[in-house]
mmCIF file of C-alpha atoms and ligand atoms in Angstrom:
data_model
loop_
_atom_site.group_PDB
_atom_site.id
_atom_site.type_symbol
_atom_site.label_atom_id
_atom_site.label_comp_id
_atom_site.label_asym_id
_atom_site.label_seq_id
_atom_site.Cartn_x
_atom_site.Cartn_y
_atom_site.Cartn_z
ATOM 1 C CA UNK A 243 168.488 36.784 81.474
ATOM 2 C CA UNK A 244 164.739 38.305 81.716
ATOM 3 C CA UNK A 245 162.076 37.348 79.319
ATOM 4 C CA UNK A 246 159.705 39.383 78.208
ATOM 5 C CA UNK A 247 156.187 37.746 77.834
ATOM 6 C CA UNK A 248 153.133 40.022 75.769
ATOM 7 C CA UNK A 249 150.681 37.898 75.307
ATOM 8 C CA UNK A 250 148.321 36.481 78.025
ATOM 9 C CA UNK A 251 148.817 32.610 76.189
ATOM 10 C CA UNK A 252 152.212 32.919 76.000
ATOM 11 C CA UNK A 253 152.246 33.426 79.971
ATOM 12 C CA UNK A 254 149.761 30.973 81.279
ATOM 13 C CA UNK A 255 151.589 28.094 79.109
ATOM 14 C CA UNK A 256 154.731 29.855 80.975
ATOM 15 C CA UNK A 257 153.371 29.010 84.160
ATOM 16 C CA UNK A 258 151.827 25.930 83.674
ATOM 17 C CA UNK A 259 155.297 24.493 82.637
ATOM 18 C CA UNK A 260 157.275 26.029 85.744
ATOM 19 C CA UNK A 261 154.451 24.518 88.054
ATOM 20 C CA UNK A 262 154.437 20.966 86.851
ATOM 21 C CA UNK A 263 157.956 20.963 87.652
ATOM 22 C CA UNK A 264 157.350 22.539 91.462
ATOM 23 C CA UNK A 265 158.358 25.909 90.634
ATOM 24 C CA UNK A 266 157.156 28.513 93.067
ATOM 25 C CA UNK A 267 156.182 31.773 91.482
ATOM 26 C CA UNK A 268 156.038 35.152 93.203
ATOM 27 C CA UNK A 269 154.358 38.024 91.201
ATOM 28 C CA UNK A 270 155.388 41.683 91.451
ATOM 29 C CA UNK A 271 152.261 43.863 89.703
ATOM 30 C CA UNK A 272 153.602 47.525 88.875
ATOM 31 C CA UNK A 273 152.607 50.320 86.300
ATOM 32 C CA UNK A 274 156.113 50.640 85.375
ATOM 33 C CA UNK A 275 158.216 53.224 85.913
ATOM 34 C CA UNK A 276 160.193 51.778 88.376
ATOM 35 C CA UNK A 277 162.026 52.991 91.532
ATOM 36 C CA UNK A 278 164.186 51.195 94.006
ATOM 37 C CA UNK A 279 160.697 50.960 95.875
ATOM 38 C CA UNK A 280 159.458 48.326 93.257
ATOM 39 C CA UNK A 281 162.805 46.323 93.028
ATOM 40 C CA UNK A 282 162.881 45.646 96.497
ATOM 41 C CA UNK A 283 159.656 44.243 96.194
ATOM 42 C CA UNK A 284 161.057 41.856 93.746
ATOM 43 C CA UNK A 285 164.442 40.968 95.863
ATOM 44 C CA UNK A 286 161.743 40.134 98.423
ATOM 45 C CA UNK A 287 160.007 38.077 96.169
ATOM 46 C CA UNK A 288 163.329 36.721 94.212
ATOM 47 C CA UNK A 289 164.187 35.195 98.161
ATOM 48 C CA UNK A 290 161.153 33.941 98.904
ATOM 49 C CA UNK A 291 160.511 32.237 95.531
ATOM 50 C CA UNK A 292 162.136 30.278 92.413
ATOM 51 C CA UNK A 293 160.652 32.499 89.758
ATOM 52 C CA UNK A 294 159.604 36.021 89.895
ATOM 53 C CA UNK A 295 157.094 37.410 87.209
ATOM 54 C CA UNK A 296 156.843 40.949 87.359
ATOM 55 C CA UNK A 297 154.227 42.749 85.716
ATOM 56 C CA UNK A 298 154.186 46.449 83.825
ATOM 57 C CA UNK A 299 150.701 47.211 82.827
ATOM 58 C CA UNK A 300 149.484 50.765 83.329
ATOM 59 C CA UNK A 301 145.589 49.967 83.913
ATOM 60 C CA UNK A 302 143.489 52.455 82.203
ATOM 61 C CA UNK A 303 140.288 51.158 84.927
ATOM 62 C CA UNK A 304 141.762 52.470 87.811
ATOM 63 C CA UNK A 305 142.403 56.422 86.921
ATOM 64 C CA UNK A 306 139.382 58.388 87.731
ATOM 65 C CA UNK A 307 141.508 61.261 86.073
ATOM 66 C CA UNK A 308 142.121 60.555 82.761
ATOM 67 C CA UNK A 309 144.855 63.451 82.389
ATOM 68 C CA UNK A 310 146.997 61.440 84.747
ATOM 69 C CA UNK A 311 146.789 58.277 82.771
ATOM 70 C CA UNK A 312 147.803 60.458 79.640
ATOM 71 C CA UNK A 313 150.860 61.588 81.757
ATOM 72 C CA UNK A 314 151.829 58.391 83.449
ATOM 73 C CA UNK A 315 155.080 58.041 82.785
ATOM 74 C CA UNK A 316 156.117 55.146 80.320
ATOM 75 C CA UNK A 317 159.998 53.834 80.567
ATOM 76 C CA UNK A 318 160.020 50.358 79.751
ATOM 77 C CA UNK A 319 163.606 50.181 78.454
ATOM 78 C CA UNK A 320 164.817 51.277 81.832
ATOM 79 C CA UNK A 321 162.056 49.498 83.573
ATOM 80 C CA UNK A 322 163.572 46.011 81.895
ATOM 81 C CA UNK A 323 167.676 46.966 82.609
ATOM 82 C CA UNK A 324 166.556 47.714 86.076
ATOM 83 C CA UNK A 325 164.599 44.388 86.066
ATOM 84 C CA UNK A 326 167.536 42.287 85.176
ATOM 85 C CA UNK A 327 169.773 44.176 88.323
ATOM 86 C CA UNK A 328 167.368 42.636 90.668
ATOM 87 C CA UNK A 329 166.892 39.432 89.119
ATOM 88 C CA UNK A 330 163.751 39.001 88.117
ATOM 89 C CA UNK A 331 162.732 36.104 85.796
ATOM 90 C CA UNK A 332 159.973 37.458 83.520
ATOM 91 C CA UNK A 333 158.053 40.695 82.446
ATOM 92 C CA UNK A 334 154.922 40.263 81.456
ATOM 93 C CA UNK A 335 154.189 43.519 79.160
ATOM 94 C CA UNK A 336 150.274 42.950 77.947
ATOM 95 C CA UNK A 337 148.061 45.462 76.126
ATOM 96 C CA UNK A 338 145.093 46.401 77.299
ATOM 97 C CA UNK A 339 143.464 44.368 74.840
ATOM 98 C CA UNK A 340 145.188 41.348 76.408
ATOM 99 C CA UNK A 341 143.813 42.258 79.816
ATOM 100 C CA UNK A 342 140.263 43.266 79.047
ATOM 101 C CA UNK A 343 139.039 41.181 76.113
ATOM 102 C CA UNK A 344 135.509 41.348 76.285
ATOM 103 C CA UNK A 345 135.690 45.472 77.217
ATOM 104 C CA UNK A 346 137.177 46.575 80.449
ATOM 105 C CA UNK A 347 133.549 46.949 81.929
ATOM 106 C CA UNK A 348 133.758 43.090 82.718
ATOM 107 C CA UNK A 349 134.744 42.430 85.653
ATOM 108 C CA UNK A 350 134.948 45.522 87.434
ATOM 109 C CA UNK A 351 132.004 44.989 90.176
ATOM 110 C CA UNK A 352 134.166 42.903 92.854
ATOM 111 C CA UNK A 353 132.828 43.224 96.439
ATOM 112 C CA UNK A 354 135.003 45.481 98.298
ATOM 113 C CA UNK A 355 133.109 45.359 101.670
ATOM 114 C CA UNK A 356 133.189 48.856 101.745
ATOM 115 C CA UNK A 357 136.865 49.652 102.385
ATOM 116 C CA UNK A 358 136.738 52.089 98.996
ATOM 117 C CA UNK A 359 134.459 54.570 100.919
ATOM 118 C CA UNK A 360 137.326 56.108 102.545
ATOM 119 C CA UNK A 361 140.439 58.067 102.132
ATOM 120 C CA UNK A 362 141.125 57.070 98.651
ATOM 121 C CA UNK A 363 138.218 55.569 97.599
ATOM 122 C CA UNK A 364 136.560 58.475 98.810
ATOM 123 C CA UNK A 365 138.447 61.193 96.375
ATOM 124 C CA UNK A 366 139.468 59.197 93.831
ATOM 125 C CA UNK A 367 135.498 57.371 92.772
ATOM 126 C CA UNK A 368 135.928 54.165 90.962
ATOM 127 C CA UNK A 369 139.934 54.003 91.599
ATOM 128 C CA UNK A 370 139.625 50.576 93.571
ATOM 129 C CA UNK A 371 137.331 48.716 91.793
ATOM 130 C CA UNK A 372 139.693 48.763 89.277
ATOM 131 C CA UNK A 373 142.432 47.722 90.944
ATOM 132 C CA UNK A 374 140.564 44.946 92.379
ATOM 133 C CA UNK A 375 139.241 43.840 88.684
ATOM 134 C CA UNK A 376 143.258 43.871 87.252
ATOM 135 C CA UNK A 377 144.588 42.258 90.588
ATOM 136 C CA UNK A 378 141.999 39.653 89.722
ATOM 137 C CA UNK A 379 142.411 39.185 86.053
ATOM 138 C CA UNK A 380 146.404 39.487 86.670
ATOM 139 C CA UNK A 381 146.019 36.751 89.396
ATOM 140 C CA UNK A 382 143.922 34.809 87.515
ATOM 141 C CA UNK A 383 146.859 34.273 84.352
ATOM 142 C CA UNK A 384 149.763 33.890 87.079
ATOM 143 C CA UNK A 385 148.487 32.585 89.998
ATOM 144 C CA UNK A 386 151.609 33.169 91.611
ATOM 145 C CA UNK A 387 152.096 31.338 95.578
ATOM 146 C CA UNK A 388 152.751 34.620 96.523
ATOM 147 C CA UNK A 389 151.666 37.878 95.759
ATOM 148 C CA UNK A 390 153.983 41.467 96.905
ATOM 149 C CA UNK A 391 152.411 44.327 97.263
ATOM 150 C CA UNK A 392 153.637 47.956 99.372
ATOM 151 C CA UNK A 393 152.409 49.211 102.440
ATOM 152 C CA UNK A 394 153.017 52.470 100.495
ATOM 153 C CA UNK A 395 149.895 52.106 99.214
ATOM 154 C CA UNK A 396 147.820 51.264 102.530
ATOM 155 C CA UNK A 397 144.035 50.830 101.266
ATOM 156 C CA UNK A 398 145.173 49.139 97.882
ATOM 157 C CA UNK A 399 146.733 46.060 99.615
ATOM 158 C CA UNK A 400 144.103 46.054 102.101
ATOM 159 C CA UNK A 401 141.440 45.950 100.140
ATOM 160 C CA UNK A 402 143.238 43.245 97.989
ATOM 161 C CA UNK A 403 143.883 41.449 101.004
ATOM 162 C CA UNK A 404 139.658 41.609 101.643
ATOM 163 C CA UNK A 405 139.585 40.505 97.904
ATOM 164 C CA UNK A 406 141.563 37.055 98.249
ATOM 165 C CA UNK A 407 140.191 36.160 101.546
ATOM 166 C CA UNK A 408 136.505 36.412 100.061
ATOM 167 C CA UNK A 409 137.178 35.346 96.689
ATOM 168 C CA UNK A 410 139.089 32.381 98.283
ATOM 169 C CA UNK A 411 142.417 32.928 95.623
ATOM 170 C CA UNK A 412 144.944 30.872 96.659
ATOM 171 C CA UNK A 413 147.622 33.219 97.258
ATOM 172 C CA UNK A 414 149.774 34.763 100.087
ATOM 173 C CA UNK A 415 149.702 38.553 100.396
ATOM 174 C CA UNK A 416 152.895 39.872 101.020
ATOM 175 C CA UNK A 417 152.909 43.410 102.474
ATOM 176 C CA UNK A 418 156.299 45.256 101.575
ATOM 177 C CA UNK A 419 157.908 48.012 103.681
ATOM 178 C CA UNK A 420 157.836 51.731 102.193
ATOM 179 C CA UNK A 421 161.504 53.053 100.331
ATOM 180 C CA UNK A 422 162.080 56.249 101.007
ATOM 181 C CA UNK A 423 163.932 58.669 99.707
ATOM 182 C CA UNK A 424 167.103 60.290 101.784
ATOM 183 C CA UNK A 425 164.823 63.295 102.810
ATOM 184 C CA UNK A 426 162.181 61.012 103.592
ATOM 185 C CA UNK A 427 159.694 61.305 100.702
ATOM 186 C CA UNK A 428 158.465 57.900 100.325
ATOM 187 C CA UNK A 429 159.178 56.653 96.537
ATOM 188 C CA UNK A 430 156.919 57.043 94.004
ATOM 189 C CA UNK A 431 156.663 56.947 89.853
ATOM 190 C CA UNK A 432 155.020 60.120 90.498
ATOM 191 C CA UNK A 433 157.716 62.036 92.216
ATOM 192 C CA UNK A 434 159.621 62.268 88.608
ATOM 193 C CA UNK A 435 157.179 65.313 88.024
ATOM 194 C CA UNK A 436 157.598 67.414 90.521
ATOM 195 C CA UNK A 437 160.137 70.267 90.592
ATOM 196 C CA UNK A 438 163.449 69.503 92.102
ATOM 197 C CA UNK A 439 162.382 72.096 94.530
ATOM 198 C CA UNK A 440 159.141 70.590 95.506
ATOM 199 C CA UNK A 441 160.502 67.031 95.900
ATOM 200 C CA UNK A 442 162.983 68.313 98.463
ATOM 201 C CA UNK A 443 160.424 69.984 100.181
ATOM 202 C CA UNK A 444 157.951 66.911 100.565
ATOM 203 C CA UNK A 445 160.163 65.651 103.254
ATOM 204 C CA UNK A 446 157.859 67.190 105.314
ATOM 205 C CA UNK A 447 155.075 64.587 104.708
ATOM 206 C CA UNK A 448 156.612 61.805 106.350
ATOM 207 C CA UNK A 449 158.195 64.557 109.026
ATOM 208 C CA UNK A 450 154.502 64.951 109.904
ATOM 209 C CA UNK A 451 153.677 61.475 109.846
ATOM 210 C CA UNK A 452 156.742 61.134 112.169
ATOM 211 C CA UNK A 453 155.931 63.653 114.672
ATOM 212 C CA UNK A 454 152.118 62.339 114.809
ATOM 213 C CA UNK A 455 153.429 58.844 115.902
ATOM 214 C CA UNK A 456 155.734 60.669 118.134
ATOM 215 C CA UNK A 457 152.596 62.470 120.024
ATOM 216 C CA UNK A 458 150.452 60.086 119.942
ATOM 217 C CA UNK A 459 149.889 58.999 123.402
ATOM 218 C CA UNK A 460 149.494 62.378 124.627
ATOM 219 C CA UNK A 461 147.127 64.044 122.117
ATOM 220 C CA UNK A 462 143.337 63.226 120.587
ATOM 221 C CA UNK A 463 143.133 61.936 117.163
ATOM 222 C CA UNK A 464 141.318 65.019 116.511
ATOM 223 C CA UNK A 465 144.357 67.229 117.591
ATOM 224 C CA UNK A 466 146.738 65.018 115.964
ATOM 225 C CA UNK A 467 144.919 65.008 112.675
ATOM 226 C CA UNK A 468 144.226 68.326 112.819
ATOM 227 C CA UNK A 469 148.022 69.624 113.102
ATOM 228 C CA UNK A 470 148.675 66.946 110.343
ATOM 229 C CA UNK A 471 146.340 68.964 107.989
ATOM 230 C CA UNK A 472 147.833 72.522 109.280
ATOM 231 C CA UNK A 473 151.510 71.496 109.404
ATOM 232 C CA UNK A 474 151.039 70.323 105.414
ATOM 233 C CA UNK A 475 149.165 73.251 104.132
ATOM 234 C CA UNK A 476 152.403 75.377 103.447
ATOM 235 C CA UNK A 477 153.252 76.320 100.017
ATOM 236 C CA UNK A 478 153.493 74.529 97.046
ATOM 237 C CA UNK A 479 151.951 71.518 98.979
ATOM 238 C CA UNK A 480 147.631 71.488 99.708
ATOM 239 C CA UNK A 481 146.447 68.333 101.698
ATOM 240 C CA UNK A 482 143.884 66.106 101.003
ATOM 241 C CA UNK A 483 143.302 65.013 103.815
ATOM 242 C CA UNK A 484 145.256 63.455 107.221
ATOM 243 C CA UNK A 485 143.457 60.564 108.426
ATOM 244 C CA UNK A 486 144.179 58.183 111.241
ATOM 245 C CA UNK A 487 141.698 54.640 110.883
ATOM 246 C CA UNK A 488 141.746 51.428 111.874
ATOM 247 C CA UNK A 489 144.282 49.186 109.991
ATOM 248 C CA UNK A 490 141.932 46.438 109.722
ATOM 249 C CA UNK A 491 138.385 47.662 108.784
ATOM 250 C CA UNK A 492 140.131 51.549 107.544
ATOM 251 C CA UNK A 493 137.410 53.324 109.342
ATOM 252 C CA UNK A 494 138.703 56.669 110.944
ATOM 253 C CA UNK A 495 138.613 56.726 114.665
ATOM 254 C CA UNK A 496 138.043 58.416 117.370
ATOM 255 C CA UNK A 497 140.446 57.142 119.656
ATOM 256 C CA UNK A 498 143.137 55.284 119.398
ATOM 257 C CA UNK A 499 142.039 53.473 122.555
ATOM 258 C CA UNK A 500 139.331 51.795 119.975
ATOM 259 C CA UNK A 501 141.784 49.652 118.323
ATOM 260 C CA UNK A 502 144.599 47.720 118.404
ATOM 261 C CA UNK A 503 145.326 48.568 115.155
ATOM 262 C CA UNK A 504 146.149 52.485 113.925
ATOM 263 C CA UNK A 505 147.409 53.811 110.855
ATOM 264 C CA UNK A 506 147.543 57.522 109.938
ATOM 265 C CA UNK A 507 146.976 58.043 105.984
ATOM 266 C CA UNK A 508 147.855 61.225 104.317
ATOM 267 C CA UNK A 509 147.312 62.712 100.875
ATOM 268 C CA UNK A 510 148.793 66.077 99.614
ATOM 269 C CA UNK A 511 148.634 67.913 96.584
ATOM 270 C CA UNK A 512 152.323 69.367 95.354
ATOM 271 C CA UNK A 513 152.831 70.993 91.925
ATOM 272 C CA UNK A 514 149.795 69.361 90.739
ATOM 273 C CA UNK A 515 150.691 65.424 91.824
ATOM 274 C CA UNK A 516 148.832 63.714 94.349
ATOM 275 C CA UNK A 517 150.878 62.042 96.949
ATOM 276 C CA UNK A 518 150.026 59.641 99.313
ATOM 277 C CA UNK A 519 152.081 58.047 102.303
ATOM 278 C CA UNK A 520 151.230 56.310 105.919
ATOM 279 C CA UNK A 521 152.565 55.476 108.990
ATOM 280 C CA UNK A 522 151.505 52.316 111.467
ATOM 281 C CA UNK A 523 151.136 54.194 114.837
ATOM 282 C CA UNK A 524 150.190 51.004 116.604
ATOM 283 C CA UNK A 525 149.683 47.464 115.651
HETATM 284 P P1 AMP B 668 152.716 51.018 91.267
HETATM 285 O O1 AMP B 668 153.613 50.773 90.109
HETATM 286 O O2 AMP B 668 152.766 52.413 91.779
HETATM 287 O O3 AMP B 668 151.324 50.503 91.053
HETATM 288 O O4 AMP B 668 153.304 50.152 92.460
HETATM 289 C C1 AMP B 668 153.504 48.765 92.349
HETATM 290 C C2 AMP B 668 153.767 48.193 93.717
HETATM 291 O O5 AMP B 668 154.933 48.785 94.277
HETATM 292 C C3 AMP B 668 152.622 48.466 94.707
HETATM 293 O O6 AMP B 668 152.367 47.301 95.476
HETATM 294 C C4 AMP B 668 153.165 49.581 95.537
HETATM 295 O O7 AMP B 668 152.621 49.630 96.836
HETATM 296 C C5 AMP B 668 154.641 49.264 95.572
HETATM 297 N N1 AMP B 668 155.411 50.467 95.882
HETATM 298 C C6 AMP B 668 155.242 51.691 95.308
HETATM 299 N N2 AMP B 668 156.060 52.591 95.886
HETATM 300 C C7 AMP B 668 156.750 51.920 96.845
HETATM 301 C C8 AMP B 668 157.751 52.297 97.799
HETATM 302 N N3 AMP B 668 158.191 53.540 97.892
HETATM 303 N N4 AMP B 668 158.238 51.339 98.621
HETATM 304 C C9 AMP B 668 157.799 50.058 98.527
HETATM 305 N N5 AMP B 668 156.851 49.647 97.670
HETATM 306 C C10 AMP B 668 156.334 50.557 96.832
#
């Protein structure tokens, strides 16, 4: 059985009940349309906790592009069935109204420390301050013992991570490996829109990502993002950009010498979506 939960009250009374009794919660937060990506973030979650509250709120603050909000797709029949197959307890389904009471303008000026300036932050203005502001307000109603998130999405769960450490929320981040499709494509509600075509073809993302880990050790960062940039500008896909940082602070570097810590981040335009993936090259 799954309950769905609407309204904000509804689910802090929810929670308060489970937690006098020692219940420990793990949260899922998703935008819906969900792949085998998000469920294994809640088997993770349904393992490492008693009862695990996903949430499907598509969170108008955090597209910069309001034509891909419009077109965000919205399946929250199949989103529920495929809920229940991976045993998750509740759904919590709020409006927007719910979320942002007093105007989605409140709230939305969390410190990030600077870790939106790149990569993302830096094409997509504005994107992570509002994912910080609905992580917030969504931790604030659950305030789950543990909190799931994918290393799909690099900067978002590091910046989140910045967010509870200097916020103090008591909650432990956990970071969820990337599900991939069998060509390699890492999973996305995104890849839905592109042509069958182009979806085959964006195998090559994470075959680039692959082969940059590969050479690592014997080429510069500059080579190595370089040939990332080159080897992903083939038709129908236009990069973003190919960017190898630091895991911790996300600033790109110059050498992977400089840290202990190196990711390479990608972004690549195909039939019009924007797809993002990463690889850890050291840690
Ligand atoms: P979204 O619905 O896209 O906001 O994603 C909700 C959560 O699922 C985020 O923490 C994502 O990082 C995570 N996620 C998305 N795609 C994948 C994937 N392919 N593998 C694992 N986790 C994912």
């Amino acid at each position: 059985m799954i309950l769905v939960v609407e309204s904000v009250p509804n689910l802090i009374d929810l929670v308060q009940r489970n937690k006098e009794n020692g219940v420990s919660i793990g949260f899922v937060p998703t935008m819906g349309a969900l792949h085998k990506g998000h469920l294994s973030l809640v088997r993770k979650a349904k393992k490492e906790n008693d009862l695990v509250i996903v949430s499907i709120f598509v969170n108008p603050t955090q597209f910069n592009d309001k034509k891909d909000l419009e077109k965000y797709p919205r399946t929250l029949e199949s989103d529920i069935s495929l809920l229940l197959t991976a045993r998750a307890d509740v759904v919590f389904t709020p409006a927007s109204s719910e979320i942002y009471p007093e105007g989605d303008q409140k709230g939305n000026d969390i410190d990030l420390g600077g870790l939106d300036s790149y990569m993302e932050g830096a094409f997509r203005p504005g994107h992570f301050k509002g994912v910080a502001q609905v992580v917030k307000r969504l931790l604030d109603i659950v305030t789950p013992d543990r909190l799931y998130m994918g290393q799909k999405d690099f900067q978002q769960f590091t910046i989140i991570a910045h967010m509870i450490r200097t916020l103090k929320i008591q909650t432990d981040l956990v970071v969820c490996r990337i599900l991939r499709e069998a060509n390699g494509l890492a999973m996305s509600s995104r890849n839905e829109r592109l042509t069958k075509e182009t979806r085959e073809k964006a195998g090559i993302i994470y075959k680039t990502l692959q082969s940059v880990k590969k050479y690592q050790n014997t080429k510069s960062v500059k080579e190595l993002e370089d040939y990332g940039m080159k080897r992903l500008n083939i038709a129908p896909f236009i990069p973003e950009y190919f960017t190898i940082c630091d895991g911790n602070t996300l600033k790109p570097i110059q050498n992977i010498n400089d840290t202990s810590y190196a990711v390479a981040c990608v972004a690549v335009w195909g039939d019009g979506i924007r797809l993002i993936d990463n690889i850890i090259l050291k840690k």
